């Protein structure tokens, strides 16, 4: 029996964003097909400690992630992801912060590839924290960017992120801003990656045709999006049970009567429908209007990245 322990650099060197996107896409398809046993995560101390687990039936493999979250700390997310299989005694333990950033970005890549219009190339990213680089990488992987605007209340932090990403985005126009409302006005895609407790911009500030990803708010007390946007958009969520329990945006919009549960489509279901011939040209895939992907993060994403790592280090 052996245990392989992986830190940030080893994970980054082993898994590309394109690999992570493909793995997470398949994970959501398997989730829709009933392949997973996945309890809603345990949140302690109002989300400062999280425990997530997933079992993939057909491969008899499982992942458990434990982490702590502190936005006043660097890194904000710390913990471990443990991978195991019934068919072998070996285990893999990976840094939870890196896996979380990579899998969260990958889910946004999957959703953006499905929902953003073909040819979209202008991204506004709100929030320049630890999740931000992988949000950019994931969107760029599926919709090559021509312009990136990084928005943060701290201008210097926005500039630092733009400078850091410059080498990965040759030929892309890089801008920074501190006002989210004005920055989203010309965007074709928006990523929200903040710890906000109130909407970052009014729905009216957005173009009529835009795709929005929101991954920062993962507790009922947190909100990044206005209810009016959810009411006026095709809304895809990572997993219905998770967002009904944890997403402040969804909980608030349901309570205000802006949306109904029936209006929320799980990502796995949307992916399955998109592969069917009858789905060709459906508004859900971003042909017209506004689309939203709301994610609180679910264990299948961590399982998908952990499986990639296990395939590279335990074989």
Short mmCIF file of C-alpha atoms in Angstrom, two decimals:
data_model
loop_
_atom_site.label_atom_id
_atom_site.label_comp_id
_atom_site.label_asym_id
_atom_site.label_seq_id
_atom_site.Cartn_x
_atom_site.Cartn_y
_atom_site.Cartn_z
CA UNK A 1 0.00 0.00 0.00
CA UNK A 2 1.24 3.47 -0.82
CA UNK A 3 -0.04 6.99 -0.35
CA UNK A 4 0.89 9.63 -2.92
CA UNK A 5 0.73 13.21 -1.65
CA UNK A 6 0.51 16.03 -4.18
CA UNK A 7 1.06 19.74 -3.66
CA UNK A 8 0.04 22.67 -5.83
CA UNK A 9 2.86 22.52 -8.37
CA UNK A 10 2.58 18.78 -8.87
CA UNK A 11 -1.17 19.12 -9.54
CA UNK A 12 -0.65 22.01 -11.94
CA UNK A 13 2.10 20.17 -13.81
CA UNK A 14 -0.03 17.02 -14.14
CA UNK A 15 -3.44 18.35 -15.22
CA UNK A 16 -4.20 20.87 -17.94
CA UNK A 17 -7.34 22.98 -17.94
CA UNK A 18 -8.60 21.24 -21.07
CA UNK A 19 -8.19 17.85 -19.37
CA UNK A 20 -10.02 19.11 -16.30
CA UNK A 21 -12.89 20.50 -18.41
CA UNK A 22 -13.31 17.19 -20.23
CA UNK A 23 -13.21 15.22 -16.97
CA UNK A 24 -15.69 17.49 -15.19
CA UNK A 25 -18.03 17.43 -18.20
CA UNK A 26 -18.09 13.64 -18.08
CA UNK A 27 -18.59 13.76 -14.32
CA UNK A 28 -21.73 15.88 -14.70
CA UNK A 29 -23.03 13.56 -17.42
CA UNK A 30 -22.48 10.59 -15.09
CA UNK A 31 -24.23 12.48 -12.29
CA UNK A 32 -27.27 12.98 -14.52
CA UNK A 33 -27.18 9.28 -15.41
CA UNK A 34 -27.36 8.28 -11.72
CA UNK A 35 -23.78 6.98 -11.52
CA UNK A 36 -22.96 8.88 -8.33
CA UNK A 37 -23.78 8.59 -4.66
CA UNK A 38 -23.21 12.18 -3.56
CA UNK A 39 -24.51 13.54 -0.25
CA UNK A 40 -25.01 17.27 0.15
CA UNK A 41 -21.84 18.60 1.72
CA UNK A 42 -21.49 19.23 5.42
CA UNK A 43 -20.93 22.89 6.31
CA UNK A 44 -19.70 23.79 9.78
CA UNK A 45 -19.24 27.20 11.39
CA UNK A 46 -21.38 28.79 8.64
CA UNK A 47 -19.25 27.36 5.85
CA UNK A 48 -15.81 27.94 7.32
CA UNK A 49 -15.30 24.17 7.35
CA UNK A 50 -16.64 21.96 4.55
CA UNK A 51 -16.71 18.20 4.00
CA UNK A 52 -17.64 16.79 0.58
CA UNK A 53 -17.79 13.22 -0.70
CA UNK A 54 -18.72 11.30 -3.84
CA UNK A 55 -18.83 7.62 -4.81
CA UNK A 56 -18.80 6.60 -8.47
CA UNK A 57 -20.64 3.33 -8.70
CA UNK A 58 -19.31 1.90 -11.96
CA UNK A 59 -15.64 2.43 -11.03
CA UNK A 60 -16.05 1.69 -7.30
CA UNK A 61 -14.03 4.81 -6.57
CA UNK A 62 -14.59 7.53 -3.98
CA UNK A 63 -13.35 11.00 -3.09
CA UNK A 64 -13.55 12.84 0.22
CA UNK A 65 -12.55 16.49 0.56
CA UNK A 66 -12.17 18.38 3.80
CA UNK A 67 -11.22 22.04 3.85
CA UNK A 68 -11.28 25.27 5.77
CA UNK A 69 -12.23 28.62 4.23
CA UNK A 70 -10.99 31.99 5.48
CA UNK A 71 -11.13 34.93 3.06
CA UNK A 72 -8.79 36.91 5.30
CA UNK A 73 -6.07 34.29 4.84
CA UNK A 74 -3.75 33.40 1.98
CA UNK A 75 -4.56 30.91 0.66
CA UNK A 76 -8.24 31.27 1.52
CA UNK A 77 -8.90 27.55 0.98
CA UNK A 78 -6.79 24.85 2.63
CA UNK A 79 -7.34 21.15 3.18
CA UNK A 80 -7.04 17.79 1.49
CA UNK A 81 -8.68 15.68 -1.21
CA UNK A 82 -8.40 11.92 -0.66
CA UNK A 83 -8.99 9.43 -3.51
CA UNK A 84 -9.48 5.69 -3.04
CA UNK A 85 -10.76 2.66 -4.98
CA UNK A 86 -12.05 -0.66 -3.72
CA UNK A 87 -9.87 -2.51 -6.24
CA UNK A 88 -6.53 -1.22 -4.95
CA UNK A 89 -5.11 -0.28 -1.56
CA UNK A 90 -3.23 2.81 -2.79
CA UNK A 91 -4.49 6.28 -1.93
CA UNK A 92 -3.90 9.72 -3.34
CA UNK A 93 -3.97 12.88 -1.21
CA UNK A 94 -3.99 16.24 -3.00
CA UNK A 95 -4.01 19.87 -1.90
CA UNK A 96 -7.66 20.89 -1.67
CA UNK A 97 -7.12 24.55 -2.52
CA UNK A 98 -5.54 23.74 -5.88
CA UNK A 99 -8.06 21.02 -6.74
CA UNK A 100 -10.92 23.38 -5.80
CA UNK A 101 -9.66 26.20 -8.00
CA UNK A 102 -9.03 23.85 -10.92
CA UNK A 103 -12.37 22.02 -10.71
CA UNK A 104 -14.34 25.24 -10.19
CA UNK A 105 -12.73 26.71 -13.26
CA UNK A 106 -13.39 23.50 -15.18
CA UNK A 107 -17.11 23.57 -14.35
CA UNK A 108 -17.28 27.15 -15.62
CA UNK A 109 -15.51 26.00 -18.78
CA UNK A 110 -18.11 23.26 -19.28
CA UNK A 111 -21.01 25.66 -18.71
CA UNK A 112 -19.54 28.44 -20.85
CA UNK A 113 -18.89 26.03 -23.70
CA UNK A 114 -22.53 24.95 -23.50
CA UNK A 115 -24.21 28.30 -22.92
CA UNK A 116 -22.12 31.18 -24.31
CA UNK A 117 -22.68 32.04 -27.93
CA UNK A 118 -20.17 30.78 -30.46
CA UNK A 119 -17.52 33.40 -31.08
CA UNK A 120 -17.97 35.22 -27.77
CA UNK A 121 -14.58 36.72 -26.92
CA UNK A 122 -15.05 39.53 -24.37
CA UNK A 123 -14.91 38.48 -20.71
CA UNK A 124 -15.45 40.59 -17.63
CA UNK A 125 -14.18 38.89 -14.47
CA UNK A 126 -15.37 40.30 -11.15
CA UNK A 127 -13.12 39.39 -8.25
CA UNK A 128 -9.34 39.01 -8.44
CA UNK A 129 -8.89 36.47 -5.64
CA UNK A 130 -7.63 32.91 -5.59
CA UNK A 131 -10.33 31.47 -7.87
CA UNK A 132 -9.87 34.12 -10.56
CA UNK A 133 -6.96 32.74 -12.63
CA UNK A 134 -8.69 29.43 -13.29
CA UNK A 135 -11.91 31.21 -14.21
CA UNK A 136 -9.98 33.04 -16.92
CA UNK A 137 -8.13 29.93 -18.07
CA UNK A 138 -11.32 27.91 -18.34
CA UNK A 139 -13.27 30.50 -20.33
CA UNK A 140 -10.27 31.09 -22.61
CA UNK A 141 -10.01 27.33 -23.23
CA UNK A 142 -13.54 27.15 -24.67
CA UNK A 143 -14.03 30.70 -25.99
CA UNK A 144 -10.64 32.20 -26.95
CA UNK A 145 -10.55 35.73 -25.62
CA UNK A 146 -9.88 38.96 -27.42
CA UNK A 147 -10.49 41.18 -24.39
CA UNK A 148 -10.38 40.56 -20.65
CA UNK A 149 -11.52 43.11 -18.07
CA UNK A 150 -10.59 42.32 -14.47
CA UNK A 151 -12.75 44.08 -11.87
CA UNK A 152 -11.90 44.37 -8.20
CA UNK A 153 -12.62 46.98 -5.55
CA UNK A 154 -8.83 47.01 -5.05
CA UNK A 155 -7.42 48.46 -8.28
CA UNK A 156 -3.92 47.20 -7.53
CA UNK A 157 -5.16 43.66 -7.03
CA UNK A 158 -6.94 43.77 -10.39
CA UNK A 159 -3.79 45.08 -12.07
CA UNK A 160 -1.65 42.38 -10.44
CA UNK A 161 -3.92 39.62 -11.73
CA UNK A 162 -3.94 41.11 -15.24
CA UNK A 163 -0.15 41.28 -15.20
CA UNK A 164 0.09 37.71 -13.93
CA UNK A 165 -2.17 36.37 -16.70
CA UNK A 166 -0.50 38.36 -19.49
CA UNK A 167 1.95 35.61 -20.45
CA UNK A 168 -0.91 33.10 -20.79
CA UNK A 169 -3.02 35.44 -22.94
CA UNK A 170 -0.83 36.69 -25.80
CA UNK A 171 -2.67 39.09 -28.05
CA UNK A 172 -5.54 39.58 -25.60
CA UNK A 173 -6.44 43.15 -24.66
CA UNK A 174 -6.21 43.40 -20.86
CA UNK A 175 -8.15 46.04 -18.90
CA UNK A 176 -8.85 46.65 -15.22
CA UNK A 177 -11.67 48.43 -13.40
CA UNK A 178 -13.14 48.95 -9.97
CA UNK A 179 -16.79 49.48 -10.97
CA UNK A 180 -18.56 46.24 -11.90
CA UNK A 181 -21.73 47.92 -13.17
CA UNK A 182 -19.97 49.80 -15.94
CA UNK A 183 -17.54 46.96 -16.70
CA UNK A 184 -20.23 44.42 -17.59
CA UNK A 185 -21.93 46.68 -20.13
CA UNK A 186 -19.93 45.50 -23.14
CA UNK A 187 -19.21 41.95 -21.98
CA UNK A 188 -20.21 38.85 -23.87
CA UNK A 189 -19.32 36.69 -20.87
CA UNK A 190 -19.14 37.53 -17.16
CA UNK A 191 -17.54 35.54 -14.34
CA UNK A 192 -18.32 36.41 -10.72
CA UNK A 193 -15.82 35.09 -8.18
CA UNK A 194 -16.33 37.11 -4.99
CA UNK A 195 -17.53 36.71 -1.43
CA UNK A 196 -20.25 39.34 -1.93
CA UNK A 197 -23.39 39.42 0.19
CA UNK A 198 -25.31 41.71 -2.21
CA UNK A 199 -25.65 41.71 -6.02
CA UNK A 200 -22.56 42.99 -7.82
CA UNK A 201 -24.49 44.82 -10.55
CA UNK A 202 -28.11 45.45 -11.62
CA UNK A 203 -29.54 43.25 -14.35
CA UNK A 204 -30.12 46.32 -16.50
CA UNK A 205 -26.36 46.91 -16.71
CA UNK A 206 -25.87 43.75 -18.79
CA UNK A 207 -26.21 43.46 -22.57
CA UNK A 208 -29.31 41.71 -23.86
CA UNK A 209 -27.16 38.80 -25.04
CA UNK A 210 -24.65 37.60 -22.44
CA UNK A 211 -23.60 34.53 -20.48
CA UNK A 212 -22.94 34.90 -16.73
CA UNK A 213 -21.12 32.46 -14.44
CA UNK A 214 -21.42 32.92 -10.67
CA UNK A 215 -19.22 30.74 -8.45
CA UNK A 216 -18.26 32.91 -5.48
CA UNK A 217 -21.38 32.74 -3.30
CA UNK A 218 -21.70 29.32 -1.68
CA UNK A 219 -23.77 30.09 1.43
CA UNK A 220 -27.36 31.37 1.90
CA UNK A 221 -26.02 34.67 3.26
CA UNK A 222 -23.99 35.36 0.09
CA UNK A 223 -25.24 36.79 -3.23
CA UNK A 224 -23.53 37.92 -6.42
CA UNK A 225 -26.47 38.09 -8.85
CA UNK A 226 -29.74 40.08 -8.75
CA UNK A 227 -33.02 38.16 -8.77
CA UNK A 228 -34.09 40.14 -11.84
CA UNK A 229 -31.28 38.56 -13.85
CA UNK A 230 -32.31 35.05 -12.85
CA UNK A 231 -35.92 35.86 -13.76
CA UNK A 232 -34.86 37.02 -17.22
CA UNK A 233 -32.39 34.24 -18.08
CA UNK A 234 -32.09 30.54 -18.82
CA UNK A 235 -30.61 29.34 -15.52
CA UNK A 236 -28.40 26.28 -15.22
CA UNK A 237 -27.18 25.08 -11.81
CA UNK A 238 -24.57 22.51 -10.85
CA UNK A 239 -26.97 20.42 -8.75
CA UNK A 240 -30.48 21.32 -7.66
CA UNK A 241 -30.32 20.02 -4.08
CA UNK A 242 -27.07 21.86 -3.46
CA UNK A 243 -28.24 25.27 -4.71
CA UNK A 244 -31.58 25.02 -2.92
CA UNK A 245 -29.70 24.56 0.34
CA UNK A 246 -26.68 26.81 -0.18
CA UNK A 247 -27.08 29.41 -2.94
CA UNK A 248 -28.12 32.81 -1.62
CA UNK A 249 -29.07 33.95 -5.15
CA UNK A 250 -31.37 31.00 -5.78
CA UNK A 251 -32.90 31.02 -2.30
CA UNK A 252 -33.59 34.76 -2.52
CA UNK A 253 -35.02 34.57 -6.05
CA UNK A 254 -37.32 31.68 -5.11
CA UNK A 255 -38.52 33.55 -2.03
CA UNK A 256 -39.20 36.68 -4.06
CA UNK A 257 -41.12 34.73 -6.70
CA UNK A 258 -38.63 35.71 -9.40
CA UNK A 259 -37.99 32.08 -10.38
CA UNK A 260 -39.44 28.65 -9.70
CA UNK A 261 -37.64 25.36 -9.16
CA UNK A 262 -38.96 24.17 -12.51
CA UNK A 263 -37.02 26.97 -14.21
CA UNK A 264 -33.68 25.62 -12.93
CA UNK A 265 -31.86 23.10 -15.12
CA UNK A 266 -29.04 20.96 -13.76
CA UNK A 267 -25.83 21.10 -15.78
CA UNK A 268 -25.76 17.34 -16.38
CA UNK A 269 -29.31 17.43 -17.70
CA UNK A 270 -28.49 20.38 -19.98
CA UNK A 271 -25.40 18.58 -21.31
CA UNK A 272 -27.41 15.44 -21.98
CA UNK A 273 -30.12 17.43 -23.79
CA UNK A 274 -27.56 19.35 -25.85
CA UNK A 275 -26.24 16.11 -27.35
CA UNK A 276 -29.69 15.10 -28.62
CA UNK A 277 -30.60 16.11 -32.21
CA UNK A 278 -33.85 17.70 -31.03
CA UNK A 279 -31.87 20.17 -28.93
CA UNK A 280 -30.26 21.80 -31.95
CA UNK A 281 -30.80 25.56 -31.83
CA UNK A 282 -32.47 25.50 -28.40
CA UNK A 283 -32.34 28.87 -26.60
CA UNK A 284 -30.61 27.22 -23.61
CA UNK A 285 -27.36 26.97 -25.56
CA UNK A 286 -27.02 30.73 -25.80
CA UNK A 287 -28.38 31.41 -29.28
CA UNK A 288 -30.42 34.30 -27.91
CA UNK A 289 -30.89 36.24 -24.69
CA UNK A 290 -29.16 35.76 -21.37
CA UNK A 291 -27.88 32.59 -19.77
CA UNK A 292 -26.66 32.03 -16.21
CA UNK A 293 -24.62 29.24 -14.65
CA UNK A 294 -24.91 29.25 -10.87
CA UNK A 295 -22.54 26.93 -9.00
CA UNK A 296 -21.93 26.35 -5.32
CA UNK A 297 -19.51 23.54 -6.13
CA UNK A 298 -20.33 19.84 -5.81
CA UNK A 299 -18.20 16.80 -5.02
CA UNK A 300 -18.44 15.27 -8.50
CA UNK A 301 -16.13 18.07 -9.70
CA UNK A 302 -13.47 17.17 -7.12
CA UNK A 303 -13.91 13.48 -7.92
CA UNK A 304 -13.31 14.17 -11.61
CA UNK A 305 -10.03 16.00 -11.02
CA UNK A 306 -8.92 13.47 -8.39
CA UNK A 307 -9.57 10.67 -10.87
CA UNK A 308 -7.31 12.38 -13.39
CA UNK A 309 -4.58 12.64 -10.78
CA UNK A 310 -5.03 9.03 -9.73
CA UNK A 311 -4.72 7.94 -13.34
CA UNK A 312 -1.39 9.73 -13.64
CA UNK A 313 0.17 8.90 -10.27
CA UNK A 314 -1.29 5.57 -9.10
CA UNK A 315 -1.08 3.55 -12.31
#
